[in-house]
mmCIF file of C-alpha atoms in Angstrom:
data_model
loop_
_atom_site.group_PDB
_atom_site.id
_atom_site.type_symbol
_atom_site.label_atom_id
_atom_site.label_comp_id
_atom_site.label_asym_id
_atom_site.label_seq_id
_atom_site.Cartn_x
_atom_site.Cartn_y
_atom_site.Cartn_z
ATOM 1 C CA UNK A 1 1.009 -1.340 10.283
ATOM 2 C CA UNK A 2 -1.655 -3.462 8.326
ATOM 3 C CA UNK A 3 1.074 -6.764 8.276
ATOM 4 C CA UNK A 4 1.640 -5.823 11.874
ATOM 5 C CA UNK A 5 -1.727 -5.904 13.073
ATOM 6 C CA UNK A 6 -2.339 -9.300 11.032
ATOM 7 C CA UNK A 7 0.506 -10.847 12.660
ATOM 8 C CA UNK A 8 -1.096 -9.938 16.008
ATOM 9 C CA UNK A 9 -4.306 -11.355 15.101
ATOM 10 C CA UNK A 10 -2.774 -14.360 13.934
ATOM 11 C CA UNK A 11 -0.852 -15.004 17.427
ATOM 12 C CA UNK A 12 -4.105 -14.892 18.950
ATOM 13 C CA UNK A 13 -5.932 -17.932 17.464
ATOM 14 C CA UNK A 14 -4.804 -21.309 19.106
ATOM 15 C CA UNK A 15 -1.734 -23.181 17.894
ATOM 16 C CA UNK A 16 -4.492 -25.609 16.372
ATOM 17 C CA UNK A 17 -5.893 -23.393 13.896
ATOM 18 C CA UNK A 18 -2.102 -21.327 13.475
ATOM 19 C CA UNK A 19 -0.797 -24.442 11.972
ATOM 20 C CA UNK A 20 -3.424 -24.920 9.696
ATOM 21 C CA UNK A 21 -1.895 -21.527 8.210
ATOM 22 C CA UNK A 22 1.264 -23.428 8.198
ATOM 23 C CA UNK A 23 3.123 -20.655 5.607
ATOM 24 C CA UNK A 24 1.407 -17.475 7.402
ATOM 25 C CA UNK A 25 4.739 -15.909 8.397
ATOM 26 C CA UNK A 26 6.036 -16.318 4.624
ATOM 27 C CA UNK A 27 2.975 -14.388 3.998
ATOM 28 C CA UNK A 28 3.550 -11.717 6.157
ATOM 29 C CA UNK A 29 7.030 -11.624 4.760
ATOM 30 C CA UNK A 30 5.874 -11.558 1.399
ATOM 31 C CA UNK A 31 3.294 -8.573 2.522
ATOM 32 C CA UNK A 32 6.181 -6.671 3.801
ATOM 33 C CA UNK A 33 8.370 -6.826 0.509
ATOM 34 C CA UNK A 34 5.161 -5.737 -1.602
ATOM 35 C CA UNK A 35 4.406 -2.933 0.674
ATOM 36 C CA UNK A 36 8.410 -1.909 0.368
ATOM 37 C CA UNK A 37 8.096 -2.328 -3.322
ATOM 38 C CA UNK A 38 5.058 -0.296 -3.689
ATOM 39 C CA UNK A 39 6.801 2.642 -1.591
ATOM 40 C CA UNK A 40 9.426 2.894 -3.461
ATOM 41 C CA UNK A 41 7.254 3.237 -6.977
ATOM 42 C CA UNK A 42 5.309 6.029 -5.174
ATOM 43 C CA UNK A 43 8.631 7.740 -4.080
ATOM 44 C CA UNK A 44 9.996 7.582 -7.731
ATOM 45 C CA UNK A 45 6.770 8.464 -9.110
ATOM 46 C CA UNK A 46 6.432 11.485 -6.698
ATOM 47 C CA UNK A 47 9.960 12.601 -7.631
ATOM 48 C CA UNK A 48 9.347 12.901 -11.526
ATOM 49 C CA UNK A 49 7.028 15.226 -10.428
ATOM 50 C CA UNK A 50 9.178 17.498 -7.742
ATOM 51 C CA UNK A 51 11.065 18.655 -10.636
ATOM 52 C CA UNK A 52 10.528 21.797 -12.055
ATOM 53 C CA UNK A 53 10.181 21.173 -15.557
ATOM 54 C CA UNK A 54 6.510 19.629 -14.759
ATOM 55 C CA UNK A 55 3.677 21.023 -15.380
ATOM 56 C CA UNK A 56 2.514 23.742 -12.375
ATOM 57 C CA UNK A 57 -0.908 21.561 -11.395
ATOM 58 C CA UNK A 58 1.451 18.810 -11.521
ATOM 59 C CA UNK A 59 4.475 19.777 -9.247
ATOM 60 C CA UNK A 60 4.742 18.540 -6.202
ATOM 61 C CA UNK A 61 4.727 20.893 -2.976
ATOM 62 C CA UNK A 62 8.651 20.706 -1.876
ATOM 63 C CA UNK A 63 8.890 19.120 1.649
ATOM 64 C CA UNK A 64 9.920 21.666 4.085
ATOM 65 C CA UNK A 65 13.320 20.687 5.861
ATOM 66 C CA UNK A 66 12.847 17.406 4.708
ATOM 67 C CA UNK A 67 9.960 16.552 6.799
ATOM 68 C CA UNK A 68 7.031 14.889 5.349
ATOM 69 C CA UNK A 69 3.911 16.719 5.531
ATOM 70 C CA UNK A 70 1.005 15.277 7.655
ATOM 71 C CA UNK A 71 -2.015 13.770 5.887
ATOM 72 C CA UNK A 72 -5.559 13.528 6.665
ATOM 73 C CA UNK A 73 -7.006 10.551 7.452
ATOM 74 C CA UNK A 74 -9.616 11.480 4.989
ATOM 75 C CA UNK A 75 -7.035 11.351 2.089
ATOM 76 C CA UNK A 76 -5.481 8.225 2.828
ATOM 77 C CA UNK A 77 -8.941 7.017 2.544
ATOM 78 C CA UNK A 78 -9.167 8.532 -0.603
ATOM 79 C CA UNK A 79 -6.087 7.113 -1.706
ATOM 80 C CA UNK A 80 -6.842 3.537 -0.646
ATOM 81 C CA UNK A 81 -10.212 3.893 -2.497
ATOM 82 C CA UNK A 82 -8.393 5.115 -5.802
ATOM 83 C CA UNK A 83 -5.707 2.504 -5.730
ATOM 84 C CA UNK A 84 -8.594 -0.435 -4.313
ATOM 85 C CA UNK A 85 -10.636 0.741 -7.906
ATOM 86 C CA UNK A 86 -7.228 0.820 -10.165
ATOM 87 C CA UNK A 87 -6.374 -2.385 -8.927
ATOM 88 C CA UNK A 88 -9.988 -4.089 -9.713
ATOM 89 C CA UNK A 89 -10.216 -1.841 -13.021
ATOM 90 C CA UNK A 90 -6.730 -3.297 -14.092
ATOM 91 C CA UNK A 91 -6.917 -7.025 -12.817
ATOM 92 C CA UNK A 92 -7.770 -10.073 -14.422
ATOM 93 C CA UNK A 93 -10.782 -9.254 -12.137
ATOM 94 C CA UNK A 94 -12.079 -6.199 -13.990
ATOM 95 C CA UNK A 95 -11.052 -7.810 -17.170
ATOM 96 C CA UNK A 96 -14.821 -8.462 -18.386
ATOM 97 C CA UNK A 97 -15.567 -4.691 -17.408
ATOM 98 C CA UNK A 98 -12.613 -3.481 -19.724
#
């Protein structure tokens, strides 16, 4: 949705300033394969835990009928905020804090 929504955006400045962004759409592509590439490390980090052999405050809550469950708005916030920190506590940018 996020790449969507920048794509959007970017139709709606003028052709002047678009082509200033001359590679934006490799960007966007680029966005897209990161996003896919993060999904699939959450899936396969989500399955090591639907296995019974984990811990019990570890398992993970089967899916019922293969639907996904519905999530809060309020915990994807909390996601994004745990994943925004891991990423700055693990960069090159949170290097000097290390």
């Amino acid at each position: 949705r996020d790449v969507d929504r920048w794509k959007f955006n970017f139709s709606k400045i003028s052709p002047k300033h678009q082509a200033m962004l001359w590679d934006q759409e490799g960007k966007f592509q680029q966005a897209k394969q990161c996003i896919r590439t993060n999904a699939q490390f959450f899936d396969d980090l989500v399955a090591e835990f639907e296995h019974s052999d984990a811990p019990p405050h570890l398992q993970v809550p089967r899916r019922m009928g293969g639907q996904a469950e519905r999530v809060s708005l309020g915990d994807v916030e909390k996601v994004r905020y745990v994943l925004k920190n891991l990423v700055r506590d693990w960069s090159a940018e949170g290097s000097e804090e290390r």
